[in-house]
């Protein structure tokens, strides 16, 4: 703020109280954003990879298919994975994966309340996970998964 007093320009300063209020508001907004981001990432990744499944050395990852979202981790280390696609929605769904070394691997169509397993080897890179049933992908049932 610029104030002119008797022909001299004086730069005005905010009072200490105004600064404290602005700082408090800024910290409150940052805390709110951090809380929202943490909650969103926890909802997007409901379950991290579990231990190996059976004797095959693959890791089990639960994929919840709901109308019209895929709930699973978006970041995974390279390795062999069994994706257990659980249909928690009302409509029939399926899981399809495409990426480095995986060419459109998919589960059969899974009815509400049912599940199907899909085992694939994931290498470093970006993978496309989606529901190939009807227009579910266009309705938001798609997720990019980074492996690295």
CSV table of N, CA and C in Angstrom, one decimal:
chain,number,residue,atom,x,y,z
A,1,UNK,N,0.9,-1.2,0.0
A,1,UNK,CA,0.0,0.0,0.0
A,1,UNK,C,0.9,1.2,0.0
A,2,UNK,N,0.6,2.2,-0.8
A,2,UNK,CA,1.4,3.4,-0.9
A,2,UNK,C,0.6,4.6,-0.4
A,3,UNK,N,1.2,5.3,0.5
A,3,UNK,CA,0.5,6.5,1.1
A,3,UNK,C,1.4,7.7,0.9
A,4,UNK,N,0.8,8.8,0.5
A,4,UNK,CA,1.6,10.1,0.3
A,4,UNK,C,1.2,11.0,1.5
A,5,UNK,N,2.3,11.4,2.2
A,5,UNK,CA,2.1,12.3,3.4
A,5,UNK,C,3.0,13.5,3.2
A,6,UNK,N,2.4,14.7,3.1
A,6,UNK,CA,3.2,15.9,2.9
A,6,UNK,C,4.1,15.9,1.7
A,7,UNK,N,3.7,15.3,0.6
A,7,UNK,CA,4.5,15.2,-0.6
A,7,UNK,C,5.6,14.1,-0.5
A,8,UNK,N,5.7,13.4,0.6
A,8,UNK,CA,6.6,12.3,0.7
A,8,UNK,C,5.8,11.0,0.5
A,9,UNK,N,6.4,10.1,-0.1
A,9,UNK,CA,5.7,8.8,-0.3
A,9,UNK,C,6.2,7.8,0.9
A,10,UNK,N,5.2,7.3,1.5
A,10,UNK,CA,5.5,6.4,2.6
A,10,UNK,C,4.8,5.1,2.3
A,11,UNK,N,5.6,4.0,2.5
A,11,UNK,CA,5.0,2.7,2.2
A,11,UNK,C,4.3,2.2,3.5
A,12,UNK,N,3.0,1.9,3.4
A,12,UNK,CA,2.3,1.5,4.6
A,12,UNK,C,2.5,0.0,4.8
A,13,UNK,N,2.4,-0.4,6.1
A,13,UNK,CA,2.6,-1.8,6.5
A,13,UNK,C,1.3,-2.3,7.1
A,14,UNK,N,1.1,-3.6,6.9
A,14,UNK,CA,-0.1,-4.2,7.6
A,14,UNK,C,0.2,-4.3,9.1
A,15,UNK,N,-0.8,-4.2,9.8
A,15,UNK,CA,-0.6,-4.3,11.3
A,15,UNK,C,-0.3,-5.7,11.7
A,16,UNK,N,0.3,-5.9,12.8
A,16,UNK,CA,0.6,-7.2,13.3
A,16,UNK,C,-0.6,-8.1,13.4
A,17,UNK,N,-1.7,-7.6,13.8
A,17,UNK,CA,-3.0,-8.4,14.0
A,17,UNK,C,-3.4,-8.9,12.6
A,18,UNK,N,-3.4,-8.0,11.6
A,18,UNK,CA,-3.8,-8.4,10.2
A,18,UNK,C,-2.9,-9.5,9.7
A,19,UNK,N,-1.6,-9.4,10.0
A,19,UNK,CA,-0.7,-10.5,9.5
A,19,UNK,C,-1.0,-11.8,10.2
A,20,UNK,N,-1.3,-11.7,11.5
A,20,UNK,CA,-1.6,-13.0,12.2
A,20,UNK,C,-2.9,-13.6,11.7
A,21,UNK,N,-3.9,-12.8,11.4
A,21,UNK,CA,-5.2,-13.3,10.9
A,21,UNK,C,-4.9,-13.9,9.5
A,22,UNK,N,-4.2,-13.2,8.6
A,22,UNK,CA,-3.9,-13.8,7.3
A,22,UNK,C,-3.1,-15.1,7.4
A,23,UNK,N,-2.2,-15.1,8.3
A,23,UNK,CA,-1.4,-16.3,8.5
A,23,UNK,C,-2.2,-17.5,9.0
A,24,UNK,N,-3.1,-17.2,9.9
A,24,UNK,CA,-4.0,-18.2,10.4
A,24,UNK,C,-4.9,-18.7,9.4
A,25,UNK,N,-5.5,-17.9,8.5
A,25,UNK,CA,-6.4,-18.3,7.4
A,25,UNK,C,-5.6,-19.2,6.4
A,26,UNK,N,-4.4,-18.7,6.1
A,26,UNK,CA,-3.5,-19.5,5.2
A,26,UNK,C,-3.2,-20.9,5.7
A,27,UNK,N,-2.8,-21.0,7.0
A,27,UNK,CA,-2.5,-22.3,7.6
A,27,UNK,C,-3.8,-23.1,7.6
A,28,UNK,N,-4.9,-22.5,7.9
A,28,UNK,CA,-6.2,-23.3,7.9
A,28,UNK,C,-6.5,-23.9,6.6
A,29,UNK,N,-6.3,-23.1,5.5
A,29,UNK,CA,-6.6,-23.6,4.2
A,29,UNK,C,-5.6,-24.7,3.8
A,30,UNK,N,-4.3,-24.5,4.1
A,30,UNK,CA,-3.3,-25.6,3.8
A,30,UNK,C,-3.7,-26.9,4.6
A,31,UNK,N,-4.1,-26.7,5.8
A,31,UNK,CA,-4.5,-27.9,6.6
A,31,UNK,C,-5.7,-28.6,6.0
A,32,UNK,N,-6.6,-27.9,5.5
A,32,UNK,CA,-7.8,-28.4,4.9
A,32,UNK,C,-7.5,-29.1,3.6
A,33,UNK,N,-6.6,-28.5,2.8
A,33,UNK,CA,-6.2,-29.1,1.5
A,33,UNK,C,-5.4,-30.4,1.8
A,34,UNK,N,-4.5,-30.4,2.8
A,34,UNK,CA,-3.8,-31.6,3.1
A,34,UNK,C,-4.7,-32.7,3.6
A,35,UNK,N,-5.7,-32.4,4.3
A,35,UNK,CA,-6.7,-33.4,4.8
A,35,UNK,C,-7.5,-34.0,3.7
A,36,UNK,N,-7.9,-33.2,2.8
A,36,UNK,CA,-8.7,-33.6,1.6
A,36,UNK,C,-7.8,-34.5,0.7
A,37,UNK,N,-6.6,-34.1,0.4
A,37,UNK,CA,-5.7,-34.9,-0.4
A,37,UNK,C,-5.4,-36.2,0.2
A,38,UNK,N,-5.1,-36.3,1.5
A,38,UNK,CA,-4.8,-37.5,2.2
A,38,UNK,C,-6.0,-38.4,2.2
A,39,UNK,N,-7.2,-37.9,2.4
A,39,UNK,CA,-8.4,-38.7,2.3
A,39,UNK,C,-8.7,-39.3,0.9
A,40,UNK,N,-8.5,-38.4,-0.1
A,40,UNK,CA,-8.7,-38.9,-1.5
A,40,UNK,C,-7.7,-40.0,-1.9
A,41,UNK,N,-6.5,-39.8,-1.5
A,41,UNK,CA,-5.5,-40.9,-1.8
A,41,UNK,C,-5.8,-42.2,-1.1
A,42,UNK,N,-6.3,-42.1,0.2
A,42,UNK,CA,-6.6,-43.3,0.9
A,42,UNK,C,-7.8,-44.0,0.3
A,43,UNK,N,-8.8,-43.2,-0.2
A,43,UNK,CA,-10.0,-43.8,-0.9
A,43,UNK,C,-9.6,-44.4,-2.2
A,44,UNK,N,-8.7,-43.8,-2.9
A,44,UNK,CA,-8.3,-44.3,-4.2
A,44,UNK,C,-7.4,-45.5,-4.1
A,45,UNK,N,-6.8,-45.8,-3.0
A,45,UNK,CA,-5.9,-46.9,-2.8
A,45,UNK,C,-6.4,-47.7,-1.6
A,46,UNK,N,-7.5,-48.4,-1.6
A,46,UNK,CA,-8.0,-49.0,-0.4
A,46,UNK,C,-7.2,-50.1,0.1
A,47,UNK,N,-6.4,-50.7,-0.7
A,47,UNK,CA,-5.6,-51.9,-0.2
A,47,UNK,C,-4.3,-52.0,-0.9
A,48,UNK,N,-3.2,-52.0,-0.2
A,48,UNK,CA,-1.9,-52.2,-0.8
A,48,UNK,C,-1.7,-53.6,-1.1
A,49,UNK,N,-0.7,-53.9,-2.0
A,49,UNK,CA,-0.4,-55.3,-2.3
A,49,UNK,C,-0.2,-56.2,-1.1
A,50,UNK,N,-0.8,-57.3,-1.0
A,50,UNK,CA,-0.6,-58.2,0.1
A,50,UNK,C,0.6,-59.1,-0.2
A,51,UNK,N,0.8,-60.1,0.7
A,51,UNK,CA,1.8,-61.0,0.5
A,51,UNK,C,1.6,-61.9,-0.7
A,52,UNK,N,2.5,-62.8,-1.0
A,52,UNK,CA,2.4,-63.7,-2.1
A,52,UNK,C,1.2,-64.6,-1.9
A,53,UNK,N,0.6,-64.9,-3.1
A,53,UNK,CA,-0.6,-65.8,-3.2
A,53,UNK,C,-0.1,-67.2,-3.5
A,54,UNK,N,-0.5,-68.2,-2.7
A,54,UNK,CA,-0.1,-69.5,-2.9
A,54,UNK,C,1.4,-69.7,-3.1
A,55,UNK,N,1.8,-70.7,-3.8
A,55,UNK,CA,3.2,-70.9,-4.0
A,55,UNK,C,3.8,-70.3,-5.3
A,56,UNK,N,2.9,-69.6,-6.0
A,56,UNK,CA,3.4,-69.0,-7.3
A,56,UNK,C,4.2,-67.7,-7.2
A,57,UNK,N,4.2,-67.1,-6.0
A,57,UNK,CA,5.0,-65.9,-5.8
A,57,UNK,C,4.3,-64.6,-6.3
A,58,UNK,N,3.0,-64.7,-6.6
A,58,UNK,CA,2.3,-63.5,-7.0
A,58,UNK,C,1.8,-62.8,-5.8
A,59,UNK,N,1.6,-61.5,-5.9
A,59,UNK,CA,1.0,-60.6,-4.9
A,59,UNK,C,-0.4,-60.4,-5.2
A,60,UNK,N,-1.3,-60.5,-4.1
A,60,UNK,CA,-2.7,-60.3,-4.3
A,60,UNK,C,-3.0,-58.8,-4.1
A,61,UNK,N,-3.8,-58.3,-5.1
A,61,UNK,CA,-4.3,-56.9,-5.0
A,61,UNK,C,-5.8,-56.9,-5.2
A,62,UNK,N,-6.5,-56.4,-4.2
A,62,UNK,CA,-8.0,-56.3,-4.3
A,62,UNK,C,-8.4,-55.1,-5.2
A,63,UNK,N,-9.2,-55.4,-6.2
A,63,UNK,CA,-9.7,-54.3,-7.1
A,63,UNK,C,-11.2,-54.3,-6.9
A,64,UNK,N,-11.7,-53.2,-6.3
A,64,UNK,CA,-13.2,-53.1,-6.1
A,64,UNK,C,-13.8,-52.4,-7.3
A,65,UNK,N,-14.7,-53.1,-8.0
A,65,UNK,CA,-15.3,-52.5,-9.1
A,65,UNK,C,-16.7,-52.0,-8.6
A,66,UNK,N,-16.9,-50.7,-8.6
A,66,UNK,CA,-18.2,-50.1,-8.2
A,66,UNK,C,-18.7,-49.3,-9.4
A,67,UNK,N,-20.0,-49.0,-9.3
A,67,UNK,CA,-20.6,-48.2,-10.4
A,67,UNK,C,-20.2,-46.8,-10.4
A,68,UNK,N,-19.3,-46.3,-11.0
A,68,UNK,CA,-18.5,-46.6,-12.2
A,68,UNK,C,-17.0,-46.2,-11.9
A,69,UNK,N,-16.4,-46.9,-11.0
A,69,UNK,CA,-15.0,-46.6,-10.5
A,69,UNK,C,-14.3,-47.9,-10.3
A,70,UNK,N,-12.9,-47.8,-10.4
A,70,UNK,CA,-12.1,-48.9,-10.0
A,70,UNK,C,-11.3,-48.4,-8.7
A,71,UNK,N,-11.4,-49.1,-7.7
A,71,UNK,CA,-10.7,-48.7,-6.4
A,71,UNK,C,-9.6,-49.7,-6.2
A,72,UNK,N,-8.4,-49.2,-6.4
A,72,UNK,CA,-7.2,-50.0,-6.2
A,72,UNK,C,-6.0,-49.1,-6.2
A,73,UNK,N,-4.8,-49.6,-5.8
A,73,UNK,CA,-3.6,-48.8,-5.8
A,73,UNK,C,-3.3,-48.3,-7.2
A,74,UNK,N,-2.8,-47.1,-7.2
A,74,UNK,CA,-2.4,-46.5,-8.5
A,74,UNK,C,-0.9,-46.6,-8.7
A,75,UNK,N,-0.1,-47.1,-7.7
A,75,UNK,CA,1.3,-47.2,-7.8
A,75,UNK,C,1.7,-48.6,-7.3
A,76,UNK,N,2.5,-49.4,-8.1
A,76,UNK,CA,2.9,-50.7,-7.7
A,76,UNK,C,4.3,-50.9,-8.1
A,77,UNK,N,5.1,-51.7,-7.3
A,77,UNK,CA,6.4,-52.1,-7.7
A,77,UNK,C,6.3,-53.2,-8.8
A,78,UNK,N,7.3,-53.4,-9.6
A,78,UNK,CA,7.2,-54.5,-10.6
A,78,UNK,C,7.1,-55.9,-9.9
A,79,UNK,N,6.5,-56.8,-10.6
A,79,UNK,CA,6.3,-58.1,-10.1
A,79,UNK,C,5.1,-58.8,-10.7
A,80,UNK,N,4.9,-60.0,-10.2
A,80,UNK,CA,3.7,-60.8,-10.6
A,80,UNK,C,2.6,-60.5,-9.6
A,81,UNK,N,1.4,-60.2,-10.2
A,81,UNK,CA,0.3,-59.8,-9.4
A,81,UNK,C,-1.0,-60.7,-9.8
A,82,UNK,N,-1.7,-61.0,-8.8
A,82,UNK,CA,-3.1,-61.5,-9.0
A,82,UNK,C,-4.0,-60.5,-8.5
A,83,UNK,N,-4.8,-59.9,-9.5
A,83,UNK,CA,-5.8,-58.9,-9.2
A,83,UNK,C,-7.1,-59.6,-9.0
A,84,UNK,N,-7.6,-59.5,-7.7
A,84,UNK,CA,-8.9,-60.1,-7.4
A,84,UNK,C,-10.0,-59.0,-7.6
A,85,UNK,N,-10.7,-59.1,-8.8
A,85,UNK,CA,-11.7,-58.1,-9.2
A,85,UNK,C,-13.0,-58.4,-8.5
A,86,UNK,N,-13.4,-57.6,-7.5
A,86,UNK,CA,-14.6,-57.9,-6.8
A,86,UNK,C,-15.7,-56.8,-7.2
A,87,UNK,N,-16.8,-57.3,-7.7
A,87,UNK,CA,-17.9,-56.4,-8.2
A,87,UNK,C,-18.7,-56.0,-7.0
A,88,UNK,N,-18.4,-54.8,-6.5
A,88,UNK,CA,-19.2,-54.2,-5.4
A,88,UNK,C,-20.3,-53.3,-5.9
A,89,UNK,N,-20.6,-53.3,-7.2
A,89,UNK,CA,-21.6,-52.5,-7.8
A,89,UNK,C,-22.8,-53.3,-8.1
A,90,UNK,N,-23.7,-52.7,-8.8
A,90,UNK,CA,-25.0,-53.4,-9.2
A,90,UNK,C,-25.0,-53.9,-10.6
A,91,UNK,N,-24.2,-53.2,-11.5
A,91,UNK,CA,-24.1,-53.7,-12.9
A,91,UNK,C,-23.0,-54.7,-13.0
A,92,UNK,N,-23.1,-55.5,-14.1
A,92,UNK,CA,-22.0,-56.4,-14.3
A,92,UNK,C,-20.7,-55.6,-14.7
A,93,UNK,N,-19.5,-56.1,-14.3
A,93,UNK,CA,-18.3,-55.4,-14.7
A,93,UNK,C,-17.2,-56.5,-15.0
A,94,UNK,N,-16.1,-56.0,-15.5
A,94,UNK,CA,-14.9,-56.9,-15.8
A,94,UNK,C,-13.7,-56.0,-15.6
A,95,UNK,N,-12.5,-56.6,-15.6
A,95,UNK,CA,-11.3,-55.8,-15.4
A,95,UNK,C,-10.4,-56.2,-16.6
A,96,UNK,N,-9.9,-55.2,-17.3
A,96,UNK,CA,-9.0,-55.4,-18.4
A,96,UNK,C,-7.7,-54.5,-18.2
A,97,UNK,N,-6.6,-55.1,-18.6
A,97,UNK,CA,-5.3,-54.4,-18.3
A,97,UNK,C,-4.5,-54.4,-19.6
A,98,UNK,N,-3.9,-53.3,-19.9
A,98,UNK,CA,-3.0,-53.1,-21.0
A,98,UNK,C,-1.8,-52.3,-20.6
A,99,UNK,N,-0.6,-52.8,-21.0
A,99,UNK,CA,0.6,-52.0,-20.7
A,99,UNK,C,1.8,-52.8,-21.2
A,100,UNK,N,3.1,-52.4,-20.7
A,100,UNK,CA,4.3,-53.1,-21.1
A,100,UNK,C,4.2,-54.6,-20.8
A,101,UNK,N,4.2,-55.5,-21.8
A,101,UNK,CA,4.2,-56.9,-21.6
A,101,UNK,C,2.9,-57.5,-21.3
A,102,UNK,N,1.8,-56.7,-21.2
A,102,UNK,CA,0.5,-57.2,-21.0
A,102,UNK,C,-0.4,-56.6,-22.1
A,103,UNK,N,-1.0,-57.5,-22.9
A,103,UNK,CA,-1.8,-57.1,-24.1
A,103,UNK,C,-3.2,-57.4,-23.8
A,104,UNK,N,-4.0,-56.5,-23.2
A,104,UNK,CA,-5.4,-56.6,-23.1
A,104,UNK,C,-5.8,-57.9,-22.3
A,105,UNK,N,-5.1,-58.2,-21.2
A,105,UNK,CA,-5.5,-59.3,-20.4
A,105,UNK,C,-6.8,-58.9,-19.6
A,106,UNK,N,-7.8,-59.8,-19.5
A,106,UNK,CA,-9.0,-59.4,-18.9
A,106,UNK,C,-9.7,-60.6,-18.1
A,107,UNK,N,-10.5,-60.2,-17.2
A,107,UNK,CA,-11.3,-61.2,-16.5
A,107,UNK,C,-12.6,-61.5,-17.3
A,108,UNK,N,-13.3,-62.5,-17.0
A,108,UNK,CA,-14.7,-62.7,-17.5
A,108,UNK,C,-15.6,-61.6,-16.9
A,109,UNK,N,-16.7,-61.4,-17.4
A,109,UNK,CA,-17.7,-60.5,-16.9
A,109,UNK,C,-18.1,-61.0,-15.5
A,110,UNK,N,-18.1,-60.1,-14.5
A,110,UNK,CA,-18.4,-60.5,-13.1
A,110,UNK,C,-19.7,-59.9,-12.7
A,111,UNK,N,-20.6,-60.7,-12.2
A,111,UNK,CA,-21.9,-60.2,-11.8
A,111,UNK,C,-21.8,-59.6,-10.4
A,112,UNK,N,-22.8,-58.8,-10.0
A,112,UNK,CA,-22.8,-58.1,-8.7
A,112,UNK,C,-22.6,-59.1,-7.6
A,113,UNK,N,-21.6,-58.8,-6.6
A,113,UNK,CA,-21.4,-59.6,-5.5
A,113,UNK,C,-20.4,-60.8,-5.8
A,114,UNK,N,-20.0,-60.9,-7.0
A,114,UNK,CA,-19.0,-62.0,-7.4
A,114,UNK,C,-17.6,-61.4,-7.6
A,115,UNK,N,-16.6,-62.3,-7.8
A,115,UNK,CA,-15.3,-61.9,-8.0
A,115,UNK,C,-14.6,-62.8,-9.1
A,116,UNK,N,-13.5,-62.3,-9.7
A,116,UNK,CA,-12.7,-63.1,-10.6
A,116,UNK,C,-11.3,-62.7,-10.4
A,117,UNK,N,-10.3,-63.6,-10.6
A,117,UNK,CA,-8.9,-63.3,-10.5
A,117,UNK,C,-8.2,-63.2,-11.9
A,118,UNK,N,-7.2,-62.3,-11.9
A,118,UNK,CA,-6.5,-62.1,-13.1
A,118,UNK,C,-5.0,-62.0,-12.7
A,119,UNK,N,-4.1,-62.9,-13.2
A,119,UNK,CA,-2.7,-62.8,-12.8
A,119,UNK,C,-1.9,-62.4,-14.0
A,120,UNK,N,-1.0,-61.4,-13.8
A,120,UNK,CA,-0.2,-60.8,-14.8
A,120,UNK,C,1.2,-60.4,-14.2
A,121,UNK,N,2.2,-60.3,-15.1
A,121,UNK,CA,3.5,-59.8,-14.7
A,121,UNK,C,3.6,-58.3,-15.1
A,122,UNK,N,3.8,-57.5,-14.1
A,122,UNK,CA,3.9,-56.0,-14.4
A,122,UNK,C,5.4,-55.6,-14.4
A,123,UNK,N,5.8,-54.9,-15.4
A,123,UNK,CA,7.1,-54.4,-15.5
A,123,UNK,C,7.1,-52.8,-15.4
A,124,UNK,N,8.2,-52.2,-15.3
A,124,UNK,CA,8.3,-50.7,-15.2
A,124,UNK,C,7.5,-50.1,-16.3
A,125,UNK,N,6.6,-49.2,-16.0
A,125,UNK,CA,5.9,-48.5,-17.0
A,125,UNK,C,4.5,-48.1,-16.6
A,126,UNK,N,3.7,-47.6,-17.5
A,126,UNK,CA,2.3,-47.1,-17.2
A,126,UNK,C,1.3,-48.2,-17.8
A,127,UNK,N,0.4,-48.6,-16.9
A,127,UNK,CA,-0.6,-49.6,-17.3
A,127,UNK,C,-2.0,-48.9,-17.3
A,128,UNK,N,-2.8,-49.4,-18.2
A,128,UNK,CA,-4.2,-48.9,-18.3
A,128,UNK,C,-5.1,-50.0,-17.8
A,129,UNK,N,-5.9,-49.7,-16.7
A,129,UNK,CA,-6.8,-50.6,-16.1
A,129,UNK,C,-8.2,-50.0,-16.4
A,130,UNK,N,-9.1,-50.9,-16.9
A,130,UNK,CA,-10.5,-50.3,-17.2
A,130,UNK,C,-11.5,-51.5,-17.2
A,131,UNK,N,-12.8,-51.1,-17.2
A,131,UNK,CA,-13.9,-52.0,-17.3
A,131,UNK,C,-14.3,-52.0,-18.8
A,132,UNK,N,-14.2,-53.2,-19.5
A,132,UNK,CA,-14.6,-53.2,-20.9
A,132,UNK,C,-16.1,-53.4,-21.2
A,133,UNK,N,-16.9,-53.5,-20.1
A,133,UNK,CA,-18.3,-53.7,-20.3
A,133,UNK,C,-19.0,-52.4,-20.8
A,134,UNK,N,-19.7,-52.5,-21.9
A,134,UNK,CA,-20.5,-51.4,-22.3
A,134,UNK,C,-19.7,-50.1,-22.4
A,135,UNK,N,-20.2,-49.0,-21.9
A,135,UNK,CA,-19.5,-47.7,-22.0
A,135,UNK,C,-19.0,-47.4,-20.6
A,136,UNK,N,-18.7,-48.4,-19.8
A,136,UNK,CA,-18.3,-48.1,-18.4
A,136,UNK,C,-16.9,-47.3,-18.3
A,137,UNK,N,-16.0,-47.6,-19.3
A,137,UNK,CA,-14.8,-46.9,-19.3
A,137,UNK,C,-15.0,-45.4,-19.5
A,138,UNK,N,-15.9,-45.0,-20.5
A,138,UNK,CA,-16.2,-43.6,-20.7
A,138,UNK,C,-16.9,-43.0,-19.5
A,139,UNK,N,-17.6,-43.8,-18.7
A,139,UNK,CA,-18.2,-43.3,-17.5
A,139,UNK,C,-17.3,-43.1,-16.3
A,140,UNK,N,-16.0,-43.4,-16.5
A,140,UNK,CA,-15.0,-43.2,-15.5
A,140,UNK,C,-14.4,-44.4,-14.9
A,141,UNK,N,-14.8,-45.6,-15.4
A,141,UNK,CA,-14.2,-46.8,-14.8
A,141,UNK,C,-12.9,-47.2,-15.5
A,142,UNK,N,-11.9,-46.3,-15.2
A,142,UNK,CA,-10.6,-46.4,-15.8
A,142,UNK,C,-9.6,-45.8,-14.9
A,143,UNK,N,-8.4,-46.5,-14.8
A,143,UNK,CA,-7.3,-46.0,-13.9
A,143,UNK,C,-6.0,-46.3,-14.5
A,144,UNK,N,-5.1,-45.3,-14.5
A,144,UNK,CA,-3.7,-45.5,-15.0
A,144,UNK,C,-2.9,-45.9,-13.7
A,145,UNK,N,-2.2,-47.0,-13.9
A,145,UNK,CA,-1.4,-47.5,-12.8
A,145,UNK,C,0.1,-47.4,-13.2
A,146,UNK,N,0.9,-46.8,-12.3
A,146,UNK,CA,2.3,-46.6,-12.6
A,146,UNK,C,3.0,-47.7,-11.8
A,147,UNK,N,3.9,-48.5,-12.6
A,147,UNK,CA,4.7,-49.5,-12.0
A,147,UNK,C,6.1,-49.1,-12.1
A,148,UNK,N,6.8,-49.1,-10.9
A,148,UNK,CA,8.2,-48.6,-11.0
A,148,UNK,C,8.8,-48.7,-9.6
